[in-house]
Amino acid sequence: MSLTGSNSCSDVAAPSYLSIIAATADSILAVAAIVGNLLVLLAVILDPNRNLRCRFNYFVANLAAADLMMGCLGLPMSVEFHIRESLTDEVFQLDHPRDHVRMIIILISCTASILSFTALTIDRFIAIKDPLGYRTRMTTKQALVVSFLIWFISSGLPFLYIYKGYMNSRFFIANLAVVATFAVLYLNYFKVLRHFNAQAANRNALYDGQGQDNWAKRRALKWQTKITKTFVIMLLLFICCFSPAMIFIYIVSFCARCSCIFIHWVRDLNGILFRANSSMNPFVFAWRLKRYRAAFVKILRCGKTLQKHGFTLSDLGTSMNNLGFAVSGTYKYHGNEET
């Protein structure tokens, strides 16, 4: 049996316990995706330590935006869907408008995430090949144009969904988008690893040399190597999530001998894996990159970030006291207040 074709499981209800498990998993992923990706976006936008403004981080912000879309909309709507599914023993029909909206959001978010990974991969190849030239040739305008194209292409998925349906759209993503992306990733990282070996061979010469030029090359090489290794970890997590999901979509579509219970398990695992990658990347940044860790700490503490924008704790205390609250501390607002 399968979810499509002549022997379809679409008329067999999913077990209630499976829907509860899927809802619980999506709830955990939603919290992680919202908190983590929101921190990444704030870190790049606010840049509290003034060291995150580069093309790579703009693409990271674009990826975080796609994953935040999944965390704020796709995952909560999936939780709501699985809860509704668990409350009935009858076949659950996907005929409510919010079910179509949920599917479209998930398709757009997954496609934008996949294309953002592709952009990041190409960016890393250019950066590791020429660390110094990367900063001068790669502009913010180019990053913005690429980001616009990513969202423009991703936004076209609803038309495919309208004409072909959700399962066919997921099948399209699994076969075209994911496979094409993997081809780009493997091709570029074969070249990147080759350049890593070449850079390693020249590293001793750079450290033995003297002068400002060698120092700048060492610093640029060290940073580009660090973030490239971090991205390799992100890539491995991406492959661990999407490769099984790609296999599962084939099982769901073509396994004629599989039981309907098994098909429903594979269906939900496929969906969870598609959505799970959205919650992982921020934790990789916090683990691997000191600049992101420092930015996250400042944002979570709030005080220093507010001071950068003209706020101090003493003025907040004064303002709160004027409103009748006894607030200890130092907060000050530099600006015009409306009464």
mmCIF file of C-alpha atoms in Angstrom:
data_model
loop_
_atom_site.group_PDB
_atom_site.id
_atom_site.type_symbol
_atom_site.label_atom_id
_atom_site.label_comp_id
_atom_site.label_asym_id
_atom_site.label_seq_id
_atom_site.Cartn_x
_atom_site.Cartn_y
_atom_site.Cartn_z
ATOM 1 C CA MET A 1 0.000 0.000 0.000
ATOM 2 C CA SER A 2 1.032 3.630 -0.442
ATOM 3 C CA LEU A 3 -0.394 7.108 -0.083
ATOM 4 C CA THR A 4 -0.730 7.386 -3.856
ATOM 5 C CA GLY A 5 -1.658 5.037 -6.683
ATOM 6 C CA SER A 6 -4.295 2.322 -6.973
ATOM 7 C CA ASN A 7 -3.554 0.688 -3.577
ATOM 8 C CA SER A 8 -3.809 3.916 -1.575
ATOM 9 C CA CYS A 9 -3.693 4.329 2.215
ATOM 10 C CA SER A 10 -5.361 7.716 1.980
ATOM 11 C CA ASP A 11 -8.633 6.115 3.131
ATOM 12 C CA VAL A 12 -7.038 4.553 6.253
ATOM 13 C CA ALA A 13 -6.830 6.650 9.424
ATOM 14 C CA ALA A 14 -3.464 7.175 11.103
ATOM 15 C CA PRO A 15 -3.140 5.765 14.665
ATOM 16 C CA SER A 16 -3.910 8.356 17.355
ATOM 17 C CA TYR A 17 -0.691 7.604 19.256
ATOM 18 C CA LEU A 18 1.330 8.324 16.122
ATOM 19 C CA SER A 19 -0.347 11.710 15.698
ATOM 20 C CA ILE A 20 0.405 12.559 19.354
ATOM 21 C CA ILE A 21 4.071 11.574 18.920
ATOM 22 C CA ALA A 22 4.339 13.714 15.777
ATOM 23 C CA ALA A 23 2.663 16.674 17.508
ATOM 24 C CA THR A 24 5.060 16.407 20.455
ATOM 25 C CA ALA A 25 8.115 16.244 18.184
ATOM 26 C CA ASP A 26 6.934 19.232 16.149
ATOM 27 C CA SER A 27 6.288 21.218 19.359
ATOM 28 C CA ILE A 28 9.870 20.704 20.529
ATOM 29 C CA LEU A 29 11.239 21.563 17.088
ATOM 30 C CA ALA A 30 9.078 24.703 16.922
ATOM 31 C CA VAL A 31 10.480 26.096 20.194
ATOM 32 C CA ALA A 32 14.059 25.361 19.142
ATOM 33 C CA ALA A 33 13.563 26.798 15.639
ATOM 34 C CA ILE A 34 11.933 30.024 16.836
ATOM 35 C CA VAL A 35 14.419 30.784 19.612
ATOM 36 C CA GLY A 36 17.531 29.764 17.692
ATOM 37 C CA ASN A 37 16.771 31.356 14.335
ATOM 38 C CA LEU A 38 15.443 34.548 15.927
ATOM 39 C CA LEU A 39 18.753 34.888 17.769
ATOM 40 C CA VAL A 40 20.674 34.388 14.511
ATOM 41 C CA LEU A 41 18.602 37.042 12.722
ATOM 42 C CA LEU A 42 19.006 39.532 15.580
ATOM 43 C CA ALA A 43 22.736 38.816 15.754
ATOM 44 C CA VAL A 44 23.225 39.671 12.065
ATOM 45 C CA ILE A 45 20.781 42.614 11.991
ATOM 46 C CA LEU A 46 21.847 44.286 15.249
ATOM 47 C CA ASP A 47 25.481 43.090 15.063
ATOM 48 C CA PRO A 48 26.184 44.133 18.677
ATOM 49 C CA ASN A 49 29.930 43.473 18.408
ATOM 50 C CA ARG A 50 30.248 44.927 14.886
ATOM 51 C CA ASN A 51 31.871 41.819 13.424
ATOM 52 C CA LEU A 52 29.068 39.940 11.613
ATOM 53 C CA ARG A 53 28.531 42.139 8.563
ATOM 54 C CA CYS A 54 29.753 40.040 5.651
ATOM 55 C CA ARG A 55 28.240 38.219 2.701
ATOM 56 C CA PHE A 56 28.386 34.814 4.373
ATOM 57 C CA ASN A 57 26.394 36.073 7.360
ATOM 58 C CA TYR A 58 23.804 37.712 5.083
ATOM 59 C CA PHE A 59 23.205 34.302 3.522
ATOM 60 C CA VAL A 60 23.091 32.820 7.029
ATOM 61 C CA ALA A 61 20.406 35.385 7.909
ATOM 62 C CA ASN A 62 18.491 34.381 4.788
ATOM 63 C CA LEU A 63 18.668 30.735 5.846
ATOM 64 C CA ALA A 64 17.564 31.702 9.365
ATOM 65 C CA ALA A 65 14.598 33.608 7.914
ATOM 66 C CA ALA A 66 13.500 30.508 5.988
ATOM 67 C CA ASP A 67 13.903 28.353 9.097
ATOM 68 C CA LEU A 68 12.121 30.939 11.267
ATOM 69 C CA MET A 69 9.210 30.827 8.834
ATOM 70 C CA MET A 70 9.053 27.100 9.472
ATOM 71 C CA GLY A 71 9.301 27.590 13.238
ATOM 72 C CA CYS A 72 6.673 30.341 13.490
ATOM 73 C CA LEU A 73 4.172 29.003 10.951
ATOM 74 C CA GLY A 74 4.914 25.565 9.518
ATOM 75 C CA LEU A 75 5.672 23.699 12.751
ATOM 76 C CA PRO A 76 2.828 25.161 14.885
ATOM 77 C CA MET A 77 0.362 24.452 12.084
ATOM 78 C CA SER A 78 1.707 20.888 11.878
ATOM 79 C CA VAL A 79 1.162 20.501 15.633
ATOM 80 C CA GLU A 80 -2.418 21.712 15.233
ATOM 81 C CA PHE A 81 -2.936 19.297 12.316
ATOM 82 C CA HIS A 82 -1.662 16.273 14.248
ATOM 83 C CA ILE A 83 -3.786 17.182 17.280
ATOM 84 C CA ARG A 84 -6.894 17.349 15.091
ATOM 85 C CA GLU A 85 -5.880 14.061 13.484
ATOM 86 C CA SER A 86 -5.491 12.376 16.886
ATOM 87 C CA LEU A 87 -9.008 13.385 17.984
ATOM 88 C CA THR A 88 -10.802 11.301 15.371
ATOM 89 C CA ASP A 89 -10.788 7.629 14.469
ATOM 90 C CA GLU A 90 -12.122 8.350 11.023
ATOM 91 C CA VAL A 91 -10.105 9.111 7.908
ATOM 92 C CA PHE A 92 -8.820 12.655 8.243
ATOM 93 C CA GLN A 93 -9.627 14.688 5.152
ATOM 94 C CA LEU A 94 -7.271 17.507 4.165
ATOM 95 C CA ASP A 95 -10.029 19.753 2.943
ATOM 96 C CA HIS A 96 -9.708 22.696 5.326
ATOM 97 C CA PRO A 97 -8.092 25.891 3.924
ATOM 98 C CA ARG A 98 -5.568 25.987 6.783
ATOM 99 C CA ASP A 99 -4.276 22.566 5.732
ATOM 100 C CA HIS A 100 -3.492 23.919 2.280
ATOM 101 C CA VAL A 101 -1.841 27.003 3.807
ATOM 102 C CA ARG A 102 0.294 24.773 6.061
ATOM 103 C CA MET A 103 1.483 22.670 3.145
ATOM 104 C CA ILE A 104 2.331 25.724 1.041
ATOM 105 C CA ILE A 105 4.296 27.311 3.918
ATOM 106 C CA ILE A 106 6.290 24.119 4.485
ATOM 107 C CA LEU A 107 7.086 23.807 0.769
ATOM 108 C CA ILE A 108 8.227 27.441 0.530
ATOM 109 C CA SER A 109 10.335 27.234 3.696
ATOM 110 C CA CYS A 110 12.031 23.942 2.708
ATOM 111 C CA THR A 111 12.800 25.198 -0.797
ATOM 112 C CA ALA A 112 14.201 28.512 0.490
ATOM 113 C CA SER A 113 16.324 26.596 3.006
ATOM 114 C CA ILE A 114 17.704 24.255 0.330
ATOM 115 C CA LEU A 115 18.529 27.116 -2.053
ATOM 116 C CA SER A 116 20.128 29.097 0.797
ATOM 117 C CA PHE A 117 22.408 26.123 1.468
ATOM 118 C CA THR A 118 23.375 26.128 -2.181
ATOM 119 C CA ALA A 119 24.204 29.845 -2.056
ATOM 120 C CA LEU A 120 26.248 29.334 1.108
ATOM 121 C CA THR A 121 28.169 26.486 -0.515
ATOM 122 C CA ILE A 122 29.149 28.558 -3.537
ATOM 123 C CA ASP A 123 30.036 31.441 -1.216
ATOM 124 C CA ARG A 124 32.362 29.187 0.795
ATOM 125 C CA PHE A 125 34.117 27.963 -2.321
ATOM 126 C CA ILE A 126 34.851 31.534 -3.431
ATOM 127 C CA ALA A 127 35.923 32.566 0.072
ATOM 128 C CA ILE A 128 38.348 29.700 0.651
ATOM 129 C CA LYS A 129 39.803 30.014 -2.833
ATOM 130 C CA ASP A 130 40.634 33.714 -2.427
ATOM 131 C CA PRO A 131 40.147 34.911 1.195
ATOM 132 C CA LEU A 132 41.453 38.453 0.612
ATOM 133 C CA GLY A 133 39.757 39.030 -2.730
ATOM 134 C CA TYR A 134 36.491 37.676 -1.324
ATOM 135 C CA ARG A 135 36.013 40.723 0.901
ATOM 136 C CA THR A 136 36.613 43.187 -1.913
ATOM 137 C CA ARG A 137 34.749 41.511 -4.788
ATOM 138 C CA MET A 138 31.701 40.091 -3.032
ATOM 139 C CA THR A 139 29.303 42.905 -2.209
ATOM 140 C CA THR A 140 26.191 43.266 -0.077
ATOM 141 C CA LYS A 141 24.201 44.094 -3.213
ATOM 142 C CA GLN A 142 25.088 40.713 -4.721
ATOM 143 C CA ALA A 143 23.964 38.935 -1.550
ATOM 144 C CA LEU A 144 20.659 40.807 -1.581
ATOM 145 C CA VAL A 145 20.038 39.945 -5.247
ATOM 146 C CA VAL A 146 20.734 36.252 -4.615
ATOM 147 C CA SER A 147 18.468 36.310 -1.545
ATOM 148 C CA PHE A 148 15.679 37.891 -3.591
ATOM 149 C CA LEU A 149 16.031 35.197 -6.264
ATOM 150 C CA ILE A 150 15.899 32.468 -3.614
ATOM 151 C CA TRP A 151 12.592 33.741 -2.263
ATOM 152 C CA PHE A 152 11.224 34.438 -5.734
ATOM 153 C CA ILE A 153 11.862 30.850 -6.822
ATOM 154 C CA SER A 154 10.576 29.444 -3.529
ATOM 155 C CA SER A 155 7.379 31.485 -3.773
ATOM 156 C CA GLY A 156 6.593 29.766 -7.075
ATOM 157 C CA LEU A 157 6.005 26.445 -5.274
ATOM 158 C CA PRO A 158 2.348 27.249 -4.413
ATOM 159 C CA PHE A 159 1.527 27.131 -8.132
ATOM 160 C CA LEU A 160 2.985 23.624 -8.346
ATOM 161 C CA TYR A 161 0.986 22.654 -5.265
ATOM 162 C CA ILE A 162 -2.250 24.032 -6.708
ATOM 163 C CA TYR A 163 -1.891 22.104 -9.965
ATOM 164 C CA LYS A 164 -0.179 18.897 -8.789
ATOM 165 C CA GLY A 165 -1.082 18.457 -5.117
ATOM 166 C CA TYR A 166 0.996 18.201 -1.940
ATOM 167 C CA MET A 167 2.476 14.721 -2.376
ATOM 168 C CA ASN A 168 3.534 15.434 -5.945
ATOM 169 C CA SER A 169 5.051 18.739 -4.802
ATOM 170 C CA ARG A 170 7.049 16.997 -2.058
ATOM 171 C CA PHE A 171 8.115 14.390 -4.578
ATOM 172 C CA PHE A 172 9.268 17.185 -6.880
ATOM 173 C CA ILE A 173 11.340 18.752 -4.097
ATOM 174 C CA ALA A 174 12.849 15.402 -3.127
ATOM 175 C CA ASN A 175 13.882 14.553 -6.676
ATOM 176 C CA LEU A 176 14.706 17.882 -8.295
ATOM 177 C CA ALA A 177 15.559 20.430 -5.622
ATOM 178 C CA VAL A 178 17.325 18.108 -3.172
ATOM 179 C CA VAL A 179 19.192 16.054 -5.764
ATOM 180 C CA ALA A 180 20.256 19.158 -7.711
ATOM 181 C CA THR A 181 21.392 20.822 -4.485
ATOM 182 C CA PHE A 182 23.406 17.775 -3.447
ATOM 183 C CA ALA A 183 25.112 17.802 -6.836
ATOM 184 C CA VAL A 184 26.155 21.429 -6.330
ATOM 185 C CA LEU A 185 27.239 20.756 -2.747
ATOM 186 C CA TYR A 186 29.393 17.749 -3.576
ATOM 187 C CA LEU A 187 30.918 19.407 -6.629
ATOM 188 C CA ASN A 188 31.867 22.549 -4.729
ATOM 189 C CA TYR A 189 33.138 20.790 -1.631
ATOM 190 C CA PHE A 190 35.382 18.550 -3.679
ATOM 191 C CA LYS A 191 37.034 21.750 -4.888
ATOM 192 C CA VAL A 192 36.965 23.326 -1.424
ATOM 193 C CA LEU A 193 38.733 20.353 0.152
ATOM 194 C CA ARG A 194 41.373 20.510 -2.566
ATOM 195 C CA HIS A 195 41.951 24.164 -1.759
ATOM 196 C CA PHE A 196 42.113 23.309 1.953
ATOM 197 C CA ASN A 197 45.018 20.982 1.201
ATOM 198 C CA ALA A 198 46.744 23.648 -0.863
ATOM 199 C CA GLN A 199 46.266 26.237 1.889
ATOM 200 C CA ALA A 200 47.610 23.814 4.489
ATOM 201 C CA ALA A 201 50.731 23.310 2.396
ATOM 202 C CA ASN A 202 51.297 27.069 2.269
ATOM 203 C CA ARG A 203 50.374 27.808 5.881
ATOM 204 C CA ASN A 204 53.873 27.251 7.239
ATOM 205 C CA ALA A 205 55.231 29.667 4.670
ATOM 206 C CA LEU A 206 52.693 32.291 5.764
ATOM 207 C CA TYR A 207 53.616 31.896 9.428
ATOM 208 C CA ASP A 208 57.329 32.003 8.656
ATOM 209 C CA GLY A 209 56.935 35.188 6.619
ATOM 210 C CA GLN A 210 56.998 38.662 8.096
ATOM 211 C CA GLY A 211 55.090 41.829 7.350
ATOM 212 C CA GLN A 212 51.558 43.171 7.354
ATOM 213 C CA ASP A 213 50.556 41.342 4.185
ATOM 214 C CA ASN A 214 51.329 37.899 5.610
ATOM 215 C CA TRP A 215 49.558 38.796 8.863
ATOM 216 C CA ALA A 216 46.429 39.831 6.932
ATOM 217 C CA LYS A 217 46.520 36.629 4.881
ATOM 218 C CA ARG A 218 46.874 34.491 8.030
ATOM 219 C CA ARG A 219 43.965 36.243 9.713
ATOM 220 C CA ALA A 220 41.713 36.018 6.645
ATOM 221 C CA LEU A 221 42.606 32.361 6.080
ATOM 222 C CA LYS A 222 41.974 31.464 9.728
ATOM 223 C CA TRP A 223 38.501 33.050 9.768
ATOM 224 C CA GLN A 224 37.424 31.666 6.388
ATOM 225 C CA THR A 225 38.644 28.202 7.371
ATOM 226 C CA LYS A 226 36.734 28.380 10.651
ATOM 227 C CA ILE A 227 33.403 29.321 9.133
ATOM 228 C CA THR A 228 33.873 26.863 6.267
ATOM 229 C CA LYS A 229 34.401 24.003 8.726
ATOM 230 C CA THR A 230 31.304 25.176 10.574
ATOM 231 C CA PHE A 231 29.349 25.075 7.352
ATOM 232 C CA VAL A 232 30.608 21.549 6.665
ATOM 233 C CA ILE A 233 28.942 20.501 9.936
ATOM 234 C CA MET A 234 25.737 22.265 8.850
ATOM 235 C CA LEU A 235 25.979 20.438 5.534
ATOM 236 C CA LEU A 236 26.299 17.061 7.260
ATOM 237 C CA LEU A 237 23.212 17.795 9.368
ATOM 238 C CA PHE A 238 21.394 18.866 6.212
ATOM 239 C CA ILE A 239 22.294 15.590 4.490
ATOM 240 C CA CYS A 240 21.323 13.556 7.582
ATOM 241 C CA CYS A 241 17.853 15.142 7.512
ATOM 242 C CA PHE A 242 17.102 15.333 3.805
ATOM 243 C CA SER A 243 18.648 12.085 2.562
ATOM 244 C CA PRO A 244 16.372 9.819 4.667
ATOM 245 C CA ALA A 245 13.446 12.126 3.874
ATOM 246 C CA MET A 246 14.131 11.651 0.175
ATOM 247 C CA ILE A 247 14.134 7.859 0.649
ATOM 248 C CA PHE A 248 10.931 8.015 2.715
ATOM 249 C CA ILE A 249 9.078 9.944 0.016
ATOM 250 C CA TYR A 250 9.825 7.089 -2.390
ATOM 251 C CA ILE A 251 8.516 4.552 0.139
ATOM 252 C CA VAL A 252 5.353 6.574 0.727
ATOM 253 C CA SER A 253 4.770 6.921 -3.009
ATOM 254 C CA PHE A 254 5.655 3.476 -4.333
ATOM 255 C CA CYS A 255 5.723 0.809 -1.607
ATOM 256 C CA ALA A 256 2.720 -1.290 -2.702
ATOM 257 C CA ARG A 257 3.391 -4.110 -0.212
ATOM 258 C CA CYS A 258 3.831 -1.921 2.886
ATOM 259 C CA SER A 259 1.081 -1.865 5.509
ATOM 260 C CA CYS A 260 -0.855 1.355 5.978
ATOM 261 C CA ILE A 261 0.391 1.694 9.571
ATOM 262 C CA PHE A 262 3.965 1.579 8.286
ATOM 263 C CA ILE A 263 3.130 4.092 5.549
ATOM 264 C CA HIS A 264 1.722 6.515 8.111
ATOM 265 C CA TRP A 265 4.868 6.144 10.256
ATOM 266 C CA VAL A 266 7.063 6.847 7.245
ATOM 267 C CA ARG A 267 4.857 9.788 6.249
ATOM 268 C CA ASP A 268 5.228 11.446 9.653
ATOM 269 C CA LEU A 269 8.955 10.689 9.896
ATOM 270 C CA ASN A 270 9.414 12.202 6.445
ATOM 271 C CA GLY A 271 7.647 15.379 7.537
ATOM 272 C CA ILE A 272 9.554 15.624 10.819
ATOM 273 C CA LEU A 273 12.923 15.230 9.071
ATOM 274 C CA PHE A 274 12.007 17.897 6.513
ATOM 275 C CA ARG A 275 11.152 20.274 9.346
ATOM 276 C CA ALA A 276 13.857 19.240 11.835
ATOM 277 C CA ASN A 277 16.751 20.826 9.982
ATOM 278 C CA SER A 278 15.219 24.253 10.618
ATOM 279 C CA SER A 279 16.013 24.006 14.333
ATOM 280 C CA MET A 280 19.619 22.740 14.176
ATOM 281 C CA ASN A 281 21.756 25.391 12.500
ATOM 282 C CA PRO A 282 21.670 28.095 15.235
ATOM 283 C CA PHE A 283 23.100 25.643 17.749
ATOM 284 C CA VAL A 284 25.948 24.845 15.360
ATOM 285 C CA PHE A 285 26.790 28.569 15.170
ATOM 286 C CA ALA A 286 26.701 28.900 18.966
ATOM 287 C CA TRP A 287 28.949 25.853 19.330
ATOM 288 C CA ARG A 288 31.501 26.620 16.638
ATOM 289 C CA LEU A 289 31.714 30.403 16.140
ATOM 290 C CA LYS A 290 32.816 32.665 18.974
ATOM 291 C CA ARG A 291 31.444 35.763 17.223
ATOM 292 C CA TYR A 292 27.941 34.328 17.215
ATOM 293 C CA ARG A 293 28.237 33.159 20.814
ATOM 294 C CA ALA A 294 29.239 36.638 21.903
ATOM 295 C CA ALA A 295 26.390 38.215 19.922
ATOM 296 C CA PHE A 296 23.858 35.759 21.393
ATOM 297 C CA VAL A 297 25.030 36.540 24.932
ATOM 298 C CA LYS A 298 24.723 40.280 24.376
ATOM 299 C CA ILE A 299 21.269 39.973 22.871
ATOM 300 C CA LEU A 300 20.046 37.725 25.680
ATOM 301 C CA ARG A 301 21.375 40.087 28.286
ATOM 302 C CA CYS A 302 19.662 42.935 26.433
ATOM 303 C CA GLY A 303 21.256 45.712 28.453
ATOM 304 C CA LYS A 304 24.351 46.315 26.333
ATOM 305 C CA THR A 305 22.406 46.014 23.098
ATOM 306 C CA LEU A 306 19.896 48.603 24.329
ATOM 307 C CA GLN A 307 22.727 50.923 25.325
ATOM 308 C CA LYS A 308 24.037 50.791 21.782
ATOM 309 C CA HIS A 309 20.715 52.188 20.577
ATOM 310 C CA GLY A 310 20.585 54.998 23.157
ATOM 311 C CA PHE A 311 19.084 53.215 26.137
ATOM 312 C CA THR A 312 20.556 52.755 29.633
ATOM 313 C CA LEU A 313 19.099 50.979 32.627
ATOM 314 C CA SER A 314 19.031 54.133 34.794
ATOM 315 C CA ASP A 315 16.571 55.926 32.517
ATOM 316 C CA LEU A 316 14.290 52.905 32.403
ATOM 317 C CA GLY A 317 14.237 52.973 36.193
ATOM 318 C CA THR A 318 13.450 56.693 36.184
ATOM 319 C CA SER A 319 10.683 56.271 33.629
ATOM 320 C CA MET A 320 9.176 53.353 35.529
ATOM 321 C CA ASN A 321 9.327 55.310 38.805
ATOM 322 C CA ASN A 322 7.502 58.171 37.104
ATOM 323 C CA LEU A 323 4.774 55.681 36.264
ATOM 324 C CA GLY A 324 4.562 54.617 39.899
ATOM 325 C CA PHE A 325 6.796 51.548 39.848
ATOM 326 C CA ALA A 326 9.770 51.099 42.108
ATOM 327 C CA VAL A 327 12.511 49.821 39.865
ATOM 328 C CA SER A 328 16.092 49.346 40.932
ATOM 329 C CA GLY A 329 18.971 49.661 38.500
ATOM 330 C CA THR A 330 20.171 52.177 35.968
ATOM 331 C CA TYR A 331 18.296 52.746 32.774
ATOM 332 C CA LYS A 332 18.316 55.901 30.718
ATOM 333 C CA TYR A 333 16.593 56.781 27.461
ATOM 334 C CA HIS A 334 18.247 59.412 25.277
ATOM 335 C CA GLY A 335 15.564 60.879 23.182
ATOM 336 C CA ASN A 336 12.248 62.693 23.105
ATOM 337 C CA GLU A 337 9.477 61.239 25.209
ATOM 338 C CA GLU A 338 5.831 61.655 24.425
ATOM 339 C CA THR A 339 3.408 62.254 27.298
#
